[in-house]
Structure formats: structure tokens, C-alpha cells
mmCIF file of C-alpha atoms in Angstrom:
data_model
loop_
_atom_site.group_PDB
_atom_site.id
_atom_site.type_symbol
_atom_site.label_atom_id
_atom_site.label_comp_id
_atom_site.label_asym_id
_atom_site.label_seq_id
_atom_site.Cartn_x
_atom_site.Cartn_y
_atom_site.Cartn_z
ATOM 1 C CA MET Z 951 -127.481 -129.970 104.007
ATOM 2 C CA ALA Z 952 -124.197 -128.747 105.513
ATOM 3 C CA TYR Z 953 -122.940 -125.197 105.510
ATOM 4 C CA SER Z 954 -121.241 -124.018 102.334
ATOM 5 C CA ASN Z 955 -117.552 -123.062 102.522
ATOM 6 C CA GLN Z 956 -118.472 -119.372 102.502
ATOM 7 C CA GLU Z 957 -120.988 -119.870 105.329
ATOM 8 C CA GLN Z 958 -118.401 -121.803 107.355
ATOM 9 C CA ARG Z 959 -115.918 -118.953 106.932
ATOM 10 C CA MET Z 960 -118.547 -116.412 107.968
ATOM 11 C CA ASN Z 961 -119.482 -118.440 111.048
ATOM 12 C CA ALA Z 962 -115.816 -118.812 112.030
ATOM 13 C CA SER Z 963 -115.199 -115.083 111.516
ATOM 14 C CA ALA Z 964 -118.136 -114.241 113.779
ATOM 15 C CA GLY Z 965 -116.799 -116.623 116.430
ATOM 16 C CA LEU Z 966 -113.285 -115.169 116.280
ATOM 17 C CA ALA Z 967 -114.630 -111.618 116.383
ATOM 18 C CA SER Z 968 -116.728 -112.508 119.420
ATOM 19 C CA VAL Z 969 -113.783 -113.971 121.342
ATOM 20 C CA GLY Z 970 -111.530 -111.021 120.505
ATOM 21 C CA THR Z 971 -114.185 -108.464 121.415
ATOM 22 C CA ALA Z 972 -115.011 -110.183 124.700
ATOM 23 C CA GLY Z 973 -111.340 -110.296 125.700
ATOM 24 C CA LEU Z 974 -110.907 -106.591 124.954
ATOM 25 C CA LEU Z 975 -114.082 -105.655 126.849
ATOM 26 C CA VAL Z 976 -113.056 -107.693 129.903
ATOM 27 C CA ALA Z 977 -109.702 -105.892 130.027
ATOM 28 C CA ILE Z 978 -111.031 -102.345 129.773
ATOM 29 C CA LYS Z 979 -114.031 -102.936 132.059
ATOM 30 C CA ALA Z 980 -111.795 -104.525 134.724
ATOM 31 C CA TRP Z 981 -109.733 -101.349 134.695
ATOM 32 C CA ALA Z 982 -112.901 -99.230 134.895
ATOM 33 C CA LEU Z 983 -114.184 -101.265 137.869
ATOM 34 C CA TRP Z 984 -110.848 -100.876 139.647
ATOM 35 C CA GLN Z 985 -111.021 -97.114 139.093
ATOM 36 C CA THR Z 986 -114.692 -96.537 139.983
ATOM 37 C CA GLY Z 987 -115.857 -99.339 142.274
ATOM 38 C CA ALA Z 988 -119.266 -99.122 140.556
ATOM 39 C CA LEU Z 989 -121.430 -102.226 140.787
ATOM 40 C CA SER Z 990 -123.065 -101.385 137.463
ATOM 41 C CA VAL Z 991 -119.615 -101.517 135.866
ATOM 42 C CA GLY Z 992 -119.008 -104.769 137.741
ATOM 43 C CA ALA Z 993 -122.236 -106.169 136.327
ATOM 44 C CA SER Z 994 -121.145 -105.205 132.849
ATOM 45 C CA LEU Z 995 -117.696 -106.714 133.492
ATOM 46 C CA ALA Z 996 -119.229 -109.963 134.744
ATOM 47 C CA ASP Z 997 -121.425 -110.117 131.683
ATOM 48 C CA SER Z 998 -118.397 -109.626 129.416
ATOM 49 C CA ALA Z 999 -116.422 -112.274 131.331
ATOM 50 C CA VAL Z 1000 -119.293 -114.685 130.834
ATOM 51 C CA ASP Z 1001 -119.383 -113.702 127.171
ATOM 52 C CA LEU Z 1002 -115.679 -114.508 126.858
ATOM 53 C CA VAL Z 1003 -116.224 -118.033 128.158
ATOM 54 C CA ILE Z 1004 -119.346 -118.450 126.061
ATOM 55 C CA SER Z 1005 -117.720 -117.062 122.931
ATOM 56 C CA ALA Z 1006 -114.724 -119.367 123.277
ATOM 57 C CA ALA Z 1007 -116.998 -122.376 123.720
ATOM 58 C CA GLY Z 1008 -119.151 -121.144 120.855
ATOM 59 C CA LEU Z 1009 -116.160 -120.878 118.534
ATOM 60 C CA VAL Z 1010 -115.185 -124.459 119.351
ATOM 61 C CA ALA Z 1011 -118.783 -125.558 118.699
ATOM 62 C CA ILE Z 1012 -118.896 -123.681 115.386
ATOM 63 C CA LEU Z 1013 -115.692 -125.339 114.190
ATOM 64 C CA TYR Z 1014 -116.795 -128.782 115.393
ATOM 65 C CA ALA Z 1015 -120.314 -128.485 113.957
ATOM 66 C CA ALA Z 1016 -118.812 -127.615 110.561
ATOM 67 C CA LYS Z 1017 -117.153 -131.036 110.329
ATOM 68 C CA PRO Z 1018 -118.727 -133.215 107.631
ATOM 69 C CA ALA Z 1019 -120.722 -136.342 108.425
ATOM 70 C CA ASP Z 1020 -118.668 -139.456 109.125
ATOM 71 C CA ASP Z 1021 -119.222 -143.110 110.038
ATOM 72 C CA ASP Z 1022 -119.946 -142.274 113.675
ATOM 73 C CA HIS Z 1023 -122.073 -139.186 112.944
ATOM 74 C CA ALA Z 1024 -124.082 -139.964 109.844
ATOM 75 C CA PHE Z 1025 -126.208 -136.827 110.227
ATOM 76 C CA GLY Z 1026 -123.264 -134.509 110.838
ATOM 77 C CA HIS Z 1027 -122.124 -132.678 113.955
ATOM 78 C CA SER Z 1028 -124.568 -129.765 114.060
ATOM 79 C CA SER Z 1029 -126.001 -130.746 117.457
ATOM 80 C CA ALA Z 1030 -122.785 -129.363 118.942
ATOM 81 C CA GLU Z 1031 -124.336 -125.946 118.384
ATOM 82 C CA ASP Z 1032 -127.278 -126.835 120.617
ATOM 83 C CA LEU Z 1033 -125.048 -128.261 123.353
ATOM 84 C CA ALA Z 1034 -122.994 -125.067 123.334
ATOM 85 C CA ALA Z 1035 -126.117 -122.901 123.423
ATOM 86 C CA LEU Z 1036 -127.500 -124.851 126.413
ATOM 87 C CA GLY Z 1037 -124.197 -124.421 128.258
ATOM 88 C CA GLN Z 1038 -124.278 -120.711 127.457
ATOM 89 C CA ALA Z 1039 -127.723 -120.391 128.984
ATOM 90 C CA LEU Z 1040 -126.658 -122.082 132.242
ATOM 91 C CA ILE Z 1041 -123.584 -119.859 132.605
ATOM 92 C CA VAL Z 1042 -125.599 -116.705 131.984
ATOM 93 C CA LEU Z 1043 -128.180 -117.861 134.528
ATOM 94 C CA GLY Z 1044 -125.565 -118.209 137.278
ATOM 95 C CA SER Z 1045 -123.932 -114.894 136.458
ATOM 96 C CA ALA Z 1046 -127.278 -113.066 136.503
ATOM 97 C CA ALA Z 1047 -128.146 -114.536 139.894
ATOM 98 C CA ALA Z 1048 -124.819 -113.403 141.385
ATOM 99 C CA ILE Z 1049 -125.225 -109.858 140.045
ATOM 100 C CA GLY Z 1050 -128.820 -109.631 141.279
ATOM 101 C CA ILE Z 1051 -127.923 -110.758 144.800
ATOM 102 C CA ALA Z 1052 -125.051 -108.250 145.001
ATOM 103 C CA ALA Z 1053 -127.318 -105.441 143.813
ATOM 104 C CA VAL Z 1054 -130.008 -106.242 146.389
ATOM 105 C CA ARG Z 1055 -127.428 -106.322 149.190
ATOM 106 C CA ARG Z 1056 -126.168 -102.875 148.208
ATOM 107 C CA LEU Z 1057 -129.688 -101.474 148.072
ATOM 108 C CA LEU Z 1058 -130.407 -102.833 151.559
ATOM 109 C CA SER Z 1059 -127.119 -101.625 153.008
ATOM 110 C CA PRO Z 1060 -127.527 -98.678 155.433
ATOM 111 C CA ILE Z 1061 -124.335 -97.099 154.081
ATOM 112 C CA PRO Z 1062 -124.584 -96.034 150.422
ATOM 113 C CA PRO Z 1063 -121.637 -97.090 148.249
ATOM 114 C CA GLU Z 1064 -119.153 -94.455 147.192
ATOM 115 C CA LEU Z 1065 -118.134 -94.354 143.554
ATOM 116 C CA ALA Z 1066 -114.980 -92.768 142.186
ATOM 117 C CA ALA Z 1067 -113.355 -91.761 138.889
ATOM 118 C CA GLN Z 1068 -116.728 -91.599 137.188
ATOM 119 C CA GLY Z 1069 -115.319 -89.690 134.210
ATOM 120 C CA ALA Z 1070 -112.831 -92.440 133.365
ATOM 121 C CA GLY Z 1071 -115.514 -95.056 133.862
ATOM 122 C CA ILE Z 1072 -117.905 -93.261 131.515
ATOM 123 C CA ALA Z 1073 -115.219 -93.038 128.817
ATOM 124 C CA VAL Z 1074 -114.493 -96.749 129.074
ATOM 125 C CA MET Z 1075 -118.169 -97.707 128.968
ATOM 126 C CA ILE Z 1076 -118.805 -95.520 125.912
ATOM 127 C CA ALA Z 1077 -115.917 -97.254 124.142
ATOM 128 C CA SER Z 1078 -117.367 -100.614 125.218
ATOM 129 C CA ALA Z 1079 -120.765 -99.721 123.784
ATOM 130 C CA LEU Z 1080 -119.271 -98.755 120.413
ATOM 131 C CA ILE Z 1081 -117.186 -101.946 120.235
ATOM 132 C CA THR Z 1082 -120.178 -104.076 121.203
ATOM 133 C CA ALA Z 1083 -122.437 -102.399 118.644
ATOM 134 C CA ALA Z 1084 -119.947 -103.160 115.865
ATOM 135 C CA LEU Z 1085 -119.800 -106.821 116.866
ATOM 136 C CA VAL Z 1086 -123.608 -107.087 117.083
ATOM 137 C CA TRP Z 1087 -123.891 -105.699 113.558
ATOM 138 C CA TRP Z 1088 -121.499 -108.306 112.154
ATOM 139 C CA GLN Z 1089 -123.036 -111.198 114.102
ATOM 140 C CA GLY Z 1090 -126.498 -110.192 112.907
ATOM 141 C CA ARG Z 1091 -125.320 -110.225 109.306
ATOM 142 C CA VAL Z 1092 -123.753 -113.673 109.720
ATOM 143 C CA ALA Z 1093 -126.757 -115.142 111.579
ATOM 144 C CA ARG Z 1094 -129.171 -113.938 108.900
ATOM 145 C CA SER Z 1095 -126.967 -115.329 106.140
ATOM 146 C CA THR Z 1096 -126.124 -118.757 107.611
ATOM 147 C CA GLY Z 1097 -128.808 -119.411 110.243
ATOM 148 C CA ASN Z 1098 -126.116 -120.485 112.732
ATOM 149 C CA LYS Z 1099 -127.704 -120.925 116.164
ATOM 150 C CA VAL Z 1100 -124.495 -120.328 118.140
ATOM 151 C CA VAL Z 1101 -123.830 -117.028 116.372
ATOM 152 C CA ALA Z 1102 -127.456 -115.971 116.929
ATOM 153 C CA ALA Z 1103 -127.259 -116.889 120.625
ATOM 154 C CA ASP Z 1104 -123.941 -115.094 121.025
ATOM 155 C CA ARG Z 1105 -125.447 -112.013 119.390
ATOM 156 C CA LEU Z 1106 -128.259 -112.052 121.965
ATOM 157 C CA HIS Z 1107 -125.667 -111.876 124.737
ATOM 158 C CA TYR Z 1108 -124.051 -108.816 123.239
ATOM 159 C CA VAL Z 1109 -127.366 -107.130 122.484
ATOM 160 C CA GLY Z 1110 -128.133 -107.708 126.158
ATOM 161 C CA ASP Z 1111 -124.779 -106.112 127.017
ATOM 162 C CA LEU Z 1112 -125.656 -102.844 125.341
ATOM 163 C CA LEU Z 1113 -128.388 -101.843 127.815
ATOM 164 C CA PRO Z 1114 -126.318 -102.616 130.954
ATOM 165 C CA THR Z 1115 -123.396 -100.722 129.404
ATOM 166 C CA LEU Z 1116 -125.562 -97.686 128.685
ATOM 167 C CA GLY Z 1117 -127.098 -98.078 132.142
ATOM 168 C CA ALA Z 1118 -123.649 -98.054 133.711
ATOM 169 C CA ILE Z 1119 -122.890 -94.790 131.906
ATOM 170 C CA LEU Z 1120 -126.118 -93.312 133.277
ATOM 171 C CA ALA Z 1121 -125.385 -94.564 136.806
ATOM 172 C CA LEU Z 1122 -121.872 -93.096 136.791
ATOM 173 C CA TRP Z 1123 -123.131 -89.752 135.491
ATOM 174 C CA LEU Z 1124 -125.954 -89.505 138.057
ATOM 175 C CA SER Z 1125 -123.579 -90.482 140.856
ATOM 176 C CA HIS Z 1126 -121.023 -87.901 139.759
ATOM 177 C CA ASP Z 1127 -123.422 -84.987 139.199
ATOM 178 C CA PHE Z 1128 -126.210 -85.662 141.694
ATOM 179 C CA GLY Z 1129 -124.828 -88.216 144.159
ATOM 180 C CA TRP Z 1130 -127.498 -90.795 143.281
ATOM 181 C CA SER Z 1131 -125.411 -93.861 144.025
ATOM 182 C CA ASP Z 1132 -128.424 -96.187 144.371
ATOM 183 C CA VAL Z 1133 -129.008 -95.919 140.616
ATOM 184 C CA ASP Z 1134 -125.894 -98.083 140.220
ATOM 185 C CA SER Z 1135 -127.563 -101.017 142.005
ATOM 186 C CA ILE Z 1136 -130.863 -100.510 140.182
ATOM 187 C CA VAL Z 1137 -129.085 -100.661 136.815
ATOM 188 C CA ALA Z 1138 -127.326 -103.838 137.944
ATOM 189 C CA LEU Z 1139 -130.705 -105.398 138.807
ATOM 190 C CA ILE Z 1140 -132.076 -104.491 135.370
ATOM 191 C CA ALA Z 1141 -128.982 -106.020 133.769
ATOM 192 C CA ALA Z 1142 -129.506 -109.229 135.741
ATOM 193 C CA ALA Z 1143 -133.154 -109.411 134.604
ATOM 194 C CA ILE Z 1144 -132.127 -108.995 130.975
ATOM 195 C CA MET Z 1145 -129.557 -111.759 131.321
ATOM 196 C CA LEU Z 1146 -132.119 -114.088 132.932
ATOM 197 C CA SER Z 1147 -134.582 -113.458 130.110
ATOM 198 C CA GLY Z 1148 -131.956 -114.119 127.449
ATOM 199 C CA ALA Z 1149 -130.778 -117.275 129.196
ATOM 200 C CA GLY Z 1150 -134.344 -118.590 129.245
ATOM 201 C CA ARG Z 1151 -134.864 -118.046 125.523
ATOM 202 C CA ILE Z 1152 -131.535 -119.570 124.553
ATOM 203 C CA GLY Z 1153 -131.866 -122.516 126.924
ATOM 204 C CA VAL Z 1154 -135.387 -123.431 125.808
ATOM 205 C CA GLY Z 1155 -134.406 -123.271 122.144
ATOM 206 C CA ALA Z 1156 -131.330 -125.433 122.656
ATOM 207 C CA TRP Z 1157 -133.247 -127.948 124.790
ATOM 208 C CA ASN Z 1158 -135.980 -128.276 122.191
ATOM 209 C CA ALA Z 1159 -133.415 -128.938 119.468
ATOM 210 C CA LEU Z 1160 -131.598 -131.558 121.546
ATOM 211 C CA MET Z 1161 -134.960 -133.251 122.151
ATOM 212 C CA ASP Z 1162 -135.522 -133.475 118.363
ATOM 213 C CA ARG Z 1163 -138.309 -130.943 118.328
ATOM 214 C CA ALA Z 1164 -139.998 -130.521 114.964
ATOM 215 C CA ALA Z 1165 -139.246 -127.583 112.689
ATOM 216 C CA PRO Z 1166 -141.430 -124.458 113.078
ATOM 217 C CA ASP Z 1167 -145.012 -124.800 111.823
ATOM 218 C CA ASP Z 1168 -144.488 -122.415 108.930
ATOM 219 C CA VAL Z 1169 -141.574 -124.504 107.662
ATOM 220 C CA ILE Z 1170 -143.592 -127.730 107.884
ATOM 221 C CA GLU Z 1171 -146.538 -126.100 106.121
ATOM 222 C CA GLY Z 1172 -144.221 -124.762 103.420
ATOM 223 C CA ILE Z 1173 -142.712 -128.191 102.760
ATOM 224 C CA ALA Z 1174 -146.190 -129.737 102.678
ATOM 225 C CA ALA Z 1175 -147.352 -127.133 100.154
ATOM 226 C CA ILE Z 1176 -144.408 -127.879 97.862
ATOM 227 C CA ALA Z 1177 -145.068 -131.631 98.009
ATOM 228 C CA ARG Z 1178 -148.827 -131.222 97.601
ATOM 229 C CA ASP Z 1179 -148.505 -129.264 94.348
ATOM 230 C CA TRP Z 1180 -145.538 -131.106 92.843
ATOM 231 C CA PRO Z 1181 -146.150 -132.628 89.381
ATOM 232 C CA GLY Z 1182 -146.442 -136.415 89.494
ATOM 233 C CA VAL Z 1183 -147.029 -136.601 93.258
ATOM 234 C CA ARG Z 1184 -150.484 -138.073 93.883
ATOM 235 C CA GLY Z 1185 -150.285 -137.654 97.646
ATOM 236 C CA PHE Z 1186 -147.903 -137.675 100.593
ATOM 237 C CA HIS Z 1187 -147.838 -138.775 104.221
ATOM 238 C CA ASP Z 1188 -145.565 -139.163 107.261
ATOM 239 C CA LEU Z 1189 -143.925 -135.757 106.889
ATOM 240 C CA LYS Z 1190 -141.558 -135.644 109.850
ATOM 241 C CA THR Z 1191 -138.951 -133.031 110.764
ATOM 242 C CA ARG Z 1192 -136.404 -132.407 113.475
ATOM 243 C CA THR Z 1193 -133.905 -129.632 114.113
ATOM 244 C CA ALA Z 1194 -130.229 -129.766 115.060
ATOM 245 C CA GLY Z 1195 -128.249 -126.548 115.181
ATOM 246 C CA ALA Z 1196 -129.171 -124.594 112.083
ATOM 247 C CA GLN Z 1197 -130.135 -127.726 110.170
ATOM 248 C CA ILE Z 1198 -133.587 -129.161 109.544
ATOM 249 C CA PHE Z 1199 -133.867 -132.883 108.871
ATOM 250 C CA VAL Z 1200 -136.886 -133.836 106.758
ATOM 251 C CA ASN Z 1201 -138.403 -137.270 106.101
ATOM 252 C CA LEU Z 1202 -141.252 -137.427 103.616
ATOM 253 C CA HIS Z 1203 -143.234 -140.252 101.968
ATOM 254 C CA ILE Z 1204 -144.688 -139.410 98.549
ATOM 255 C CA GLU Z 1205 -147.238 -141.470 96.632
ATOM 256 C CA LEU Z 1206 -146.617 -142.093 92.918
ATOM 257 C CA ASP Z 1207 -148.353 -143.990 90.119
ATOM 258 C CA GLY Z 1208 -147.269 -147.608 90.240
ATOM 259 C CA ASP Z 1209 -147.163 -148.080 86.476
ATOM 260 C CA GLN Z 1210 -144.359 -145.601 85.798
ATOM 261 C CA THR Z 1211 -140.712 -146.607 85.458
ATOM 262 C CA LEU Z 1212 -138.228 -146.536 88.301
ATOM 263 C CA GLU Z 1213 -136.335 -143.779 86.499
ATOM 264 C CA GLU Z 1214 -139.469 -141.630 86.234
ATOM 265 C CA ALA Z 1215 -140.229 -142.119 89.918
ATOM 266 C CA HIS Z 1216 -136.653 -141.254 90.822
ATOM 267 C CA ASP Z 1217 -136.742 -138.073 88.754
ATOM 268 C CA ILE Z 1218 -139.922 -136.889 90.468
ATOM 269 C CA GLY Z 1219 -138.465 -137.491 93.920
ATOM 270 C CA ALA Z 1220 -135.120 -135.877 93.054
ATOM 271 C CA ALA Z 1221 -136.786 -132.773 91.608
ATOM 272 C CA LEU Z 1222 -139.029 -132.441 94.675
ATOM 273 C CA LYS Z 1223 -136.019 -132.746 96.974
ATOM 274 C CA ARG Z 1224 -134.198 -129.993 95.078
ATOM 275 C CA ALA Z 1225 -137.246 -127.739 95.354
ATOM 276 C CA ILE Z 1226 -137.472 -128.232 99.131
ATOM 277 C CA VAL Z 1227 -133.757 -127.563 99.611
ATOM 278 C CA GLU Z 1228 -133.996 -124.473 97.413
ATOM 279 C CA ALA Z 1229 -136.805 -123.141 99.591
ATOM 280 C CA TYR Z 1230 -135.085 -124.171 102.854
ATOM 281 C CA PRO Z 1231 -131.296 -124.256 102.231
ATOM 282 C CA GLN Z 1232 -130.443 -125.783 105.621
ATOM 283 C CA ALA Z 1233 -132.754 -128.763 105.045
ATOM 284 C CA ASP Z 1234 -131.432 -132.315 104.774
ATOM 285 C CA VAL Z 1235 -134.201 -134.179 102.927
ATOM 286 C CA ILE Z 1236 -134.930 -137.885 102.604
ATOM 287 C CA ILE Z 1237 -137.862 -138.832 100.346
ATOM 288 C CA HIS Z 1238 -139.462 -142.286 100.347
ATOM 289 C CA LYS Z 1239 -141.558 -143.369 97.363
ATOM 290 C CA ASP Z 1240 -144.754 -145.370 97.824
ATOM 291 C CA VAL Z 1241 -147.321 -146.620 95.293
ATOM 292 C CA TYR Z 1242 -150.492 -144.560 95.114
ATOM 293 C CA ARG Z 1243 -153.492 -146.720 96.129
ATOM 294 C CA GLY Z 1244 -156.258 -144.277 95.350
#
């Protein structure tokens, strides 16, 4: 089952909002880094720059995945979401490694770094946190409504941005009031760890989908329960599922009485398919009908 028109519009709006927000955050954080020289601000800037690339790629994937099935892609284009998510994870991984290495070098340096214009930096980072929080709220609403994997992955990036942003505010304040400049590097290390963790979750999920991993156990059990109790179905077997993007592809063999008409058998299968799709709206269901042998 493809996204509805409303879901497609919501997904596209989340993608556009993400790109616009990332571009704005990159601009204001670059200015803050130029003013302060704080590595924690640099870590937050790097994260936002990565988000800009990821968000742009994600928007392209959202628009491409929304294309209907065609002769060359009989099952649709939803795997584009998983490819984009895997690329996102690799980019985040590289960015986190670079930030972590820079932070360690600063901590080991015999000369502590000097930060400047902390007040301006704090103001910029507070604005960044508010902008990011608004985007996270909207992305969460869209992801819950449509189940789009790219939007959900993008939201994880921005949720991960919030802590480094708040950490940068703390580092600038402590440096300004107490001269604790090492806090800047410690916050950057924490930010890198958060990014690595997020990249791992996103990458594993995307890889599993690209490798046709089955739907979650609770979904499979739910589909089995519907089929097991459906009127006219004497049994079922070969329930197979795979995921692609937000979609779940379901193949199911049901066993029916052999003495009923073809129309009766068709009606049972069609009603069961509707029930499964109603319970799992992103499911694409194919039902095969076999004769019950007892």
C-alpha cells in the first residue's frame, strides 16, 4: 500500500522544513563559531552541516519513494528511503569521528584553548535550540502519522542535535564565568558519542530493510491472529513478510474448503486482505488460496 496523498504532502513538508532549518542553523552557527572559536559550537555546526546534506538527500528520497509502482519497479520505490537512511548513517559516522578526534587533541594540548564572545555564542545556540525543537515536534508528528523511515531518521539527527546545542551553551557559560575551557572539548566528545549511537541505529535499520528483513514479530503475530480467526479460513501457512521503507510486504497462503465457488473463495480472501490492511495501513498484501486437505 502506497502513501495517501495527504501522507505524501506531510512527508514532503517535513523534508522541506528539515532542509530549510538545517540551512538556517548552519548559517547562524558558522557565525557563532567565527565569533567564539568554541569547539563545542564547531561540533554543533558540523552536525548541522551534516544534517543539511542528509536532509537534502532525504527530501529527494521522500519524493522518489512516493512515485507509484511502474513496469520497472512493480513493488514501488520505497526502498529509496532505506538507501537514503544508510547513506545518512555513514555521513554521521564520519562527522562524529572527526569531532571526537579534534576534541581529544584539544584535551591533550598543553595550552588550553581560548574562547571569545561567549555571550553572542550563547544567544545563537539558544536560538538554534528553539528552532531545532520546533522542527523535531513537526517531524515527530509526521513520522507517527505516516511511518516514513526517512523522516523518522532525520528526526533522530535533530533530537541528537539538541543535547550538543545545550552542551555548547553550558560550555560557553562555564568558560565565560569560570574559565573552564576544557568543558568545551568534553561536550564535543559527548556530542560525537551521541552521533555515533544514532548512526548505528539508523544504519542497522536501513541495512536490515535492504536485506529484506521480516516485519517485527508483533506485526507478524498480529497478521497471523487475523488470518487464524477469519471466517471461512480453515488454516494458513507460508506467512512471509519483508520491509522496504515504511512499507510491509505480506505474502500469505490460506486454506479454504474446496467445494465452495470461486466467487465465495475470492470474497473470503478479499475481506481478509482488507482486514490486514486496516490493521496495518502500510501493508501490501498478496493472498494465495489453497484447498484445505484436513
